[in-house]
JSON list of C-alpha atoms in Angstrom, two decimals:
[
{"chain": "A", "resi": 1, "resn": "MET", "atom": "CA", "xyz": [0.10, 0.23, 0.14]},
{"chain": "A", "resi": 2, "resn": "LYS", "atom": "CA", "xyz": [1.01, 3.27, -0.81]},
{"chain": "A", "resi": 3, "resn": "ALA", "atom": "CA", "xyz": [-0.19, 5.47, 1.34]},
{"chain": "A", "resi": 4, "resn": "LYS", "atom": "CA", "xyz": [0.31, 9.28, 2.04]},
{"chain": "A", "resi": 5, "resn": "LEU", "atom": "CA", "xyz": [-1.45, 11.94, 3.68]},
{"chain": "A", "resi": 6, "resn": "ILE", "atom": "CA", "xyz": [-1.86, 15.26, 1.45]},
{"chain": "A", "resi": 7, "resn": "GLU", "atom": "CA", "xyz": [-1.79, 18.60, 3.12]},
{"chain": "A", "resi": 8, "resn": "ARG", "atom": "CA", "xyz": [-3.52, 21.23, 0.95]},
{"chain": "A", "resi": 9, "resn": "GLY", "atom": "CA", "xyz": [-1.71, 24.42, 0.39]},
{"chain": "A", "resi": 10, "resn": "ALA", "atom": "CA", "xyz": [-3.73, 27.70, -1.16]},
{"chain": "A", "resi": 11, "resn": "ASN", "atom": "CA", "xyz": [-2.62, 25.98, -4.89]},
{"chain": "A", "resi": 12, "resn": "ALA", "atom": "CA", "xyz": [-0.30, 23.32, -6.37]},
{"chain": "A", "resi": 13, "resn": "GLU", "atom": "CA", "xyz": [3.04, 24.44, -5.36]},
{"chain": "A", "resi": 14, "resn": "GLN", "atom": "CA", "xyz": [1.92, 24.63, -1.52]},
{"chain": "A", "resi": 15, "resn": "THR", "atom": "CA", "xyz": [0.49, 21.29, -1.65]},
{"chain": "A", "resi": 16, "resn": "ARG", "atom": "CA", "xyz": [2.85, 18.81, 0.18]},
{"chain": "A", "resi": 17, "resn": "ASP", "atom": "CA", "xyz": [2.80, 14.97, -0.56]},
{"chain": "A", "resi": 18, "resn": "ILE", "atom": "CA", "xyz": [3.39, 13.38, 2.86]},
{"chain": "A", "resi": 19, "resn": "PRO", "atom": "CA", "xyz": [4.23, 9.21, 2.60]},
{"chain": "A", "resi": 20, "resn": "LEU", "atom": "CA", "xyz": [3.31, 6.98, 4.71]},
{"chain": "A", "resi": 21, "resn": "THR", "atom": "CA", "xyz": [6.55, 4.80, 5.01]},
{"chain": "A", "resi": 22, "resn": "GLU", "atom": "CA", "xyz": [6.07, 2.79, 8.49]},
{"chain": "A", "resi": 23, "resn": "SER", "atom": "CA", "xyz": [2.92, 0.84, 9.31]},
{"chain": "A", "resi": 24, "resn": "GLU", "atom": "CA", "xyz": [2.90, 2.91, 12.04]},
{"chain": "A", "resi": 25, "resn": "PHE", "atom": "CA", "xyz": [2.98, 6.13, 11.54]},
{"chain": "A", "resi": 26, "resn": "LEU", "atom": "CA", "xyz": [3.41, 8.64, 15.06]},
{"chain": "A", "resi": 27, "resn": "ILE", "atom": "CA", "xyz": [2.06, 12.18, 14.57]},
{"chain": "A", "resi": 28, "resn": "GLY", "atom": "CA", "xyz": [3.24, 14.85, 17.24]},
{"chain": "A", "resi": 29, "resn": "ARG", "atom": "CA", "xyz": [5.49, 17.74, 18.00]},
{"chain": "A", "resi": 30, "resn": "ALA", "atom": "CA", "xyz": [8.15, 15.03, 19.82]},
{"chain": "A", "resi": 31, "resn": "VAL", "atom": "CA", "xyz": [11.56, 14.41, 17.81]},
{"chain": "A", "resi": 32, "resn": "ASP", "atom": "CA", "xyz": [10.39, 10.37, 17.86]},
{"chain": "A", "resi": 33, "resn": "CYS", "atom": "CA", "xyz": [7.66, 11.27, 15.61]},
{"chain": "A", "resi": 34, "resn": "ASP", "atom": "CA", "xyz": [7.48, 10.05, 12.46]},
{"chain": "A", "resi": 35, "resn": "LEU", "atom": "CA", "xyz": [5.51, 13.70, 11.27]},
{"chain": "A", "resi": 36, "resn": "ARG", "atom": "CA", "xyz": [6.53, 16.93, 13.83]},
{"chain": "A", "resi": 37, "resn": "LEU", "atom": "CA", "xyz": [3.83, 19.51, 13.59]},
{"chain": "A", "resi": 38, "resn": "ARG", "atom": "CA", "xyz": [5.25, 21.83, 16.05]},
{"chain": "A", "resi": 39, "resn": "VAL", "atom": "CA", "xyz": [2.88, 24.31, 17.33]},
{"chain": "A", "resi": 40, "resn": "PRO", "atom": "CA", "xyz": [1.23, 24.37, 20.89]},
{"chain": "A", "resi": 41, "resn": "ALA", "atom": "CA", "xyz": [-2.29, 22.17, 19.84]},
{"chain": "A", "resi": 42, "resn": "ILE", "atom": "CA", "xyz": [-0.31, 19.54, 18.98]},
{"chain": "A", "resi": 43, "resn": "SER", "atom": "CA", "xyz": [0.30, 16.80, 21.63]},
{"chain": "A", "resi": 44, "resn": "ARG", "atom": "CA", "xyz": [3.91, 15.49, 21.44]},
{"chain": "A", "resi": 45, "resn": "HIS", "atom": "CA", "xyz": [2.88, 11.76, 21.02]},
{"chain": "A", "resi": 46, "resn": "HIS", "atom": "CA", "xyz": [-1.10, 12.86, 19.11]},
{"chain": "A", "resi": 47, "resn": "CYS", "atom": "CA", "xyz": [-2.14, 10.26, 16.93]},
{"chain": "A", "resi": 48, "resn": "VAL", "atom": "CA", "xyz": [-0.56, 7.36, 14.89]},
{"chain": "A", "resi": 49, "resn": "ILE", "atom": "CA", "xyz": [-1.83, 5.62, 12.04]},
{"chain": "A", "resi": 50, "resn": "ARG", "atom": "CA", "xyz": [-1.97, 2.29, 11.32]},
{"chain": "A", "resi": 51, "resn": "LEU", "atom": "CA", "xyz": [-1.31, 0.48, 8.10]},
{"chain": "A", "resi": 52, "resn": "THR", "atom": "CA", "xyz": [-2.18, -3.50, 7.41]},
{"chain": "A", "resi": 53, "resn": "ALA", "atom": "CA", "xyz": [-2.52, -5.29, 4.37]},
{"chain": "A", "resi": 54, "resn": "GLY", "atom": "CA", "xyz": [-5.71, -3.34, 2.91]},
{"chain": "A", "resi": 55, "resn": "GLU", "atom": "CA", "xyz": [-6.67, -1.19, 6.08]},
{"chain": "A", "resi": 56, "resn": "ALA", "atom": "CA", "xyz": [-5.72, 1.64, 7.78]},
{"chain": "A", "resi": 57, "resn": "THR", "atom": "CA", "xyz": [-6.64, 2.77, 11.34]},
{"chain": "A", "resi": 58, "resn": "VAL", "atom": "CA", "xyz": [-5.92, 6.41, 12.83]},
{"chain": "A", "resi": 59, "resn": "SER", "atom": "CA", "xyz": [-5.41, 6.06, 17.08]},
{"chain": "A", "resi": 60, "resn": "ASP", "atom": "CA", "xyz": [-5.72, 9.65, 19.06]},
{"chain": "A", "resi": 61, "resn": "LEU", "atom": "CA", "xyz": [-3.72, 8.93, 21.70]},
{"chain": "A", "resi": 62, "resn": "GLY", "atom": "CA", "xyz": [-4.95, 10.91, 24.50]},
{"chain": "A", "resi": 63, "resn": "SER", "atom": "CA", "xyz": [-4.61, 14.75, 22.53]},
{"chain": "A", "resi": 64, "resn": "SER", "atom": "CA", "xyz": [-5.84, 17.41, 24.45]},
{"chain": "A", "resi": 65, "resn": "ASN", "atom": "CA", "xyz": [-7.13, 18.94, 21.37]},
{"chain": "A", "resi": 66, "resn": "GLY", "atom": "CA", "xyz": [-8.25, 15.64, 20.06]},
{"chain": "A", "resi": 67, "resn": "THR", "atom": "CA", "xyz": [-8.50, 14.15, 16.15]},
{"chain": "A", "resi": 68, "resn": "TYR", "atom": "CA", "xyz": [-11.12, 14.12, 14.14]},
{"chain": "A", "resi": 69, "resn": "VAL", "atom": "CA", "xyz": [-12.03, 12.43, 10.78]},
{"chain": "A", "resi": 70, "resn": "ASN", "atom": "CA", "xyz": [-14.60, 14.38, 8.35]},
{"chain": "A", "resi": 71, "resn": "GLU", "atom": "CA", "xyz": [-14.55, 16.83, 11.34]},
{"chain": "A", "resi": 72, "resn": "GLU", "atom": "CA", "xyz": [-15.84, 14.57, 13.86]},
{"chain": "A", "resi": 73, "resn": "ARG", "atom": "CA", "xyz": [-13.83, 13.34, 16.75]},
{"chain": "A", "resi": 74, "resn": "ILE", "atom": "CA", "xyz": [-12.17, 10.10, 17.59]},
{"chain": "A", "resi": 75, "resn": "ARG", "atom": "CA", "xyz": [-11.76, 8.69, 20.90]},
{"chain": "A", "resi": 76, "resn": "SER", "atom": "CA", "xyz": [-10.09, 5.91, 20.62]},
{"chain": "A", "resi": 77, "resn": "GLN", "atom": "CA", "xyz": [-9.97, 4.50, 16.80]},
{"chain": "A", "resi": 78, "resn": "ALA", "atom": "CA", "xyz": [-10.93, 4.87, 13.43]},
{"chain": "A", "resi": 79, "resn": "PRO", "atom": "CA", "xyz": [-11.04, 3.04, 9.99]},
{"chain": "A", "resi": 80, "resn": "LEU", "atom": "CA", "xyz": [-9.22, 5.63, 7.16]},
{"chain": "A", "resi": 81, "resn": "HIS", "atom": "CA", "xyz": [-10.31, 5.81, 3.59]},
{"chain": "A", "resi": 82, "resn": "SER", "atom": "CA", "xyz": [-8.96, 7.90, 0.70]},
{"chain": "A", "resi": 83, "resn": "GLY", "atom": "CA", "xyz": [-10.78, 11.10, 0.71]},
{"chain": "A", "resi": 84, "resn": "ASP", "atom": "CA", "xyz": [-10.79, 11.63, 4.33]},
{"chain": "A", "resi": 85, "resn": "VAL", "atom": "CA", "xyz": [-9.68, 14.57, 5.90]},
{"chain": "A", "resi": 86, "resn": "LEU", "atom": "CA", "xyz": [-7.51, 13.98, 8.92]},
{"chain": "A", "resi": 87, "resn": "LYS", "atom": "CA", "xyz": [-7.41, 17.37, 11.29]},
{"chain": "A", "resi": 88, "resn": "LEU", "atom": "CA", "xyz": [-4.49, 17.23, 14.26]},
{"chain": "A", "resi": 89, "resn": "GLY", "atom": "CA", "xyz": [-4.96, 21.57, 15.63]},
{"chain": "A", "resi": 90, "resn": "PRO", "atom": "CA", "xyz": [-4.62, 23.55, 12.38]},
{"chain": "A", "resi": 91, "resn": "TYR", "atom": "CA", "xyz": [-3.60, 21.05, 10.14]},
{"chain": "A", "resi": 92, "resn": "SER", "atom": "CA", "xyz": [-5.75, 18.88, 7.83]},
{"chain": "A", "resi": 93, "resn": "PHE", "atom": "CA", "xyz": [-4.29, 16.83, 5.41]},
{"chain": "A", "resi": 94, "resn": "VAL", "atom": "CA", "xyz": [-6.14, 14.69, 2.80]},
{"chain": "A", "resi": 95, "resn": "VAL", "atom": "CA", "xyz": [-5.66, 10.50, 2.93]},
{"chain": "A", "resi": 96, "resn": "ASP", "atom": "CA", "xyz": [-5.03, 9.22, -0.15]},
{"chain": "A", "resi": 97, "resn": "LEU", "atom": "CA", "xyz": [-4.10, 5.43, 0.50]},
{"chain": "A", "resi": 98, "resn": "GLY", "atom": "CA", "xyz": [-3.41, 4.90, -3.04]},
{"chain": "A", "resi": 99, "resn": "ASP", "atom": "CA", "xyz": [-6.60, 2.31, -4.21]},
{"chain": "A", "resi": 100, "resn": "VAL", "atom": "CA", "xyz": [-8.52, 4.91, -5.63]},
{"chain": "A", "resi": 101, "resn": "PRO", "atom": "CA", "xyz": [-6.77, 6.87, -8.56]},
{"chain": "A", "resi": 102, "resn": "GLY", "atom": "CA", "xyz": [-7.27, 10.42, -8.75]},
{"chain": "A", "resi": 103, "resn": "VAL", "atom": "CA", "xyz": [-8.26, 11.56, -5.29]},
{"chain": "A", "resi": 104, "resn": "ASP", "atom": "CA", "xyz": [-9.76, 14.96, -4.53]},
{"chain": "A", "resi": 105, "resn": "LYS", "atom": "CA", "xyz": [-7.19, 17.23, -3.52]},
{"chain": "A", "resi": 106, "resn": "GLY", "atom": "CA", "xyz": [-9.19, 19.71, -2.65]},
{"chain": "A", "resi": 107, "resn": "LEU", "atom": "CA", "xyz": [-7.73, 22.63, -5.36]},
{"chain": "A", "resi": 108, "resn": "PRO", "atom": "CA", "xyz": [-9.01, 24.34, -8.41]},
{"chain": "A", "resi": 109, "resn": "ASP", "atom": "CA", "xyz": [-8.55, 23.18, -11.91]},
{"chain": "A", "resi": 110, "resn": "VAL", "atom": "CA", "xyz": [-7.42, 26.57, -12.74]},
{"chain": "A", "resi": 111, "resn": "ASP", "atom": "CA", "xyz": [-4.75, 29.12, -11.55]},
{"chain": "A", "resi": 112, "resn": "PRO", "atom": "CA", "xyz": [-6.32, 31.53, -9.05]},
{"chain": "A", "resi": 113, "resn": "VAL", "atom": "CA", "xyz": [-3.73, 33.75, -9.74]},
{"chain": "A", "resi": 114, "resn": "THR", "atom": "CA", "xyz": [-4.17, 34.23, -14.16]},
{"chain": "A", "resi": 115, "resn": "ARG", "atom": "CA", "xyz": [-5.53, 36.45, -15.86]},
{"chain": "A", "resi": 116, "resn": "THR", "atom": "CA", "xyz": [-8.71, 35.77, -18.19]},
{"chain": "A", "resi": 117, "resn": "LEU", "atom": "CA", "xyz": [-8.62, 38.35, -20.93]},
{"chain": "A", "resi": 118, "resn": "LYS", "atom": "CA", "xyz": [-11.71, 38.38, -22.85]},
{"chain": "A", "resi": 119, "resn": "ILE", "atom": "CA", "xyz": [-11.69, 38.81, -26.98]},
{"chain": "A", "resi": 120, "resn": "LYS", "atom": "CA", "xyz": [-13.68, 41.39, -28.71]},
{"chain": "A", "resi": 121, "resn": "GLU", "atom": "CA", "xyz": [-15.11, 39.34, -31.39]},
{"chain": "A", "resi": 122, "resn": "VAL", "atom": "CA", "xyz": [-14.13, 40.46, -34.96]},
{"chain": "A", "resi": 123, "resn": "PRO", "atom": "CA", "xyz": [-16.92, 41.56, -37.22]},
{"chain": "A", "resi": 124, "resn": "LYS", "atom": "CA", "xyz": [-17.21, 39.51, -40.59]},
{"chain": "A", "resi": 125, "resn": "PRO", "atom": "CA", "xyz": [-16.49, 40.87, -43.58]}
]
């Protein structure tokens, strides 16, 4: 399973993929975490994502501010599916387990800083 978390940015250049490289992927503020999020709203050991053959789960490790999957706070453990949104404090990640092609990253299809020009019609002779 080639699983990853996608941290959405304002545009494609600011979006980053975080590969889930271990079968147990620890997220928190501590130096031993696989993903370190250095803000006070994140606990030292906030949550862990477990990947097994064909299944992914997230477990909250007693964090102060909670772990949310699709806007619902989990109390212990919850299953993860491609397209789910994992929220920890100010961070939001889209889950991509590699089983669904083209997971929606929540980015617009057009470049928001590109100017649109209206071309005048030329009269036909």
